[in-house]
Every structure is written in C-alpha cells, then in structure tokens.
Amino acid sequence: MAGAVSRFDLELMRQTDERIAAALPPQTGRMGRAVTVDPNTTACTVIFDGSVIAAPVKRFANVTVRPGDRVGLQLQEAEWVVIGAYTDPLGDASIETLGTALGSITSTSNQLVAGASTTIAKAADVTRMRVTVHGGGWAAAGTAPFEVFYGVRISRASPAFSADYDVGRYFLNVASDHRAWSAFRTLPAIAGGSYTMQLYLRNSAAAKQTNLGVEDTWSIKWEEIR
C-alpha cells in the first residue's frame, strides 16, 4: 500500500533514535548559587557547588532568581538551565513603613512630608510596583472645604530618576476634624535598583491648609509584582 512504513523501516528508525539518545549528554542535575541576573533576559551566572568560578547559564522565563539565591540547574542538551530557586516570589517582596508624618501642607504643588519615607530595592526592570498609602490629618480652621491629594515620589541619584505618582485623594469638608484615608495604586514599570520613596501631599486650591500631627499615623506599603 502506497505510503505504508515497513517493519524494517520502523526497526531502523528505532535503532537510529536509540543511537542519537545514547550520544546525547545525560540530563544531569546540579546545585549552585546565583551571582548575577540580567533582569531583561534569561541570562545569569552561577557558581556551581565545588567551584569558585561564576559560569554563564540560562534560566527558565517563569523562574525568579536573585543574586545570592540558592538554585537548582539541569543540563538541557549542551546548556545549563536554572529550573528553580529557593526564594520567595516577587509578589511577596514588600516593605511597609509605619510612622508619624508631621507638618502643614499649604501648597497646590506636591509637598514632601517629613517622617514618611522608605528605601526600596526593585529586583527587575519588567516588574511593576503596587503602593498602598494609609494616613490622616485635618483641615486647618477657616480653610475647609477642599480636596487633599496624596502620593509618593520615587527617586534615586544615579542613574538619575524622579517621578511623582498620585495614589489617592480625600475631600475635607469640615475644618479641625481629624480624618483618615487610604488608597492603593499599581505603578508602571521602572528600571530595577534601589530607590527612595517619599510621601507627598498637595491641596486642591490656594489658601488651604492640611495639618498632620502626632495624632495621625501614616503607613506606606510597597510590593513588587509581575
């Protein structure tokens, strides 16, 4: 019958497959420690157990690796690939700062607040950040009603970067009445690295004043997410 494969042909293909498999290197597993990780590709370097030299390897795209992580590798044909790491996922990488913010906000431009800042370390370029801000304050006598906007300034000296991100807003319609507010926002991706994150506030109109005192606690939570 046209197109049929003979028993001889099947046996020949089986023997060929066995010889190819025998010639390939075994799929051996190794352990090591990550040294460098390229946040934008799958390239990284690892010091294998028993060695002192950082060797170039790859990682599977769905595996999160940070410098210093203990990793497991598998030989895929002629290339070592990181298949897992002893690390928490990015969604659990977070910092929460709790403290008292003091001062009076009198500007319609973003005004940084004393006592409300933190340092963050973003692991990768392609990830985003979720920021949650909790806080409170009151409108000074004779200035209500107006809106107060609050957010975070994320900055670093080198390479230079600074950007303000509004997180929430609250309408203060009664003067001298302490109020609490809370909001979160997912920010766009920025380059990985260390940053300073500072709280800022601004008023919706001139001649308005938002007061922050020891009676009001502020909290900033930062999370790195995919």
Short mmCIF file of N, CA and C in Angstrom, two decimals, residues 124 172 176 193:
data_model
loop_
_atom_site.label_atom_id
_atom_site.label_comp_id
_atom_site.label_asym_id
_atom_site.label_seq_id
_atom_site.Cartn_x
_atom_site.Cartn_y
_atom_site.Cartn_z
N ALA A 124 13.68 43.76 39.34
CA ALA A 124 13.73 43.59 37.89
C ALA A 124 13.17 44.81 37.17
N LEU A 172 -11.91 67.12 52.33
CA LEU A 172 -12.05 67.61 53.71
C LEU A 172 -13.11 68.72 53.71
N SER A 176 -10.86 71.37 61.22
CA SER A 176 -10.45 70.91 62.56
C SER A 176 -11.06 69.57 62.93
N GLY A 193 16.53 48.38 40.75
CA GLY A 193 17.55 49.08 41.51
C GLY A 193 17.00 49.64 42.81
#
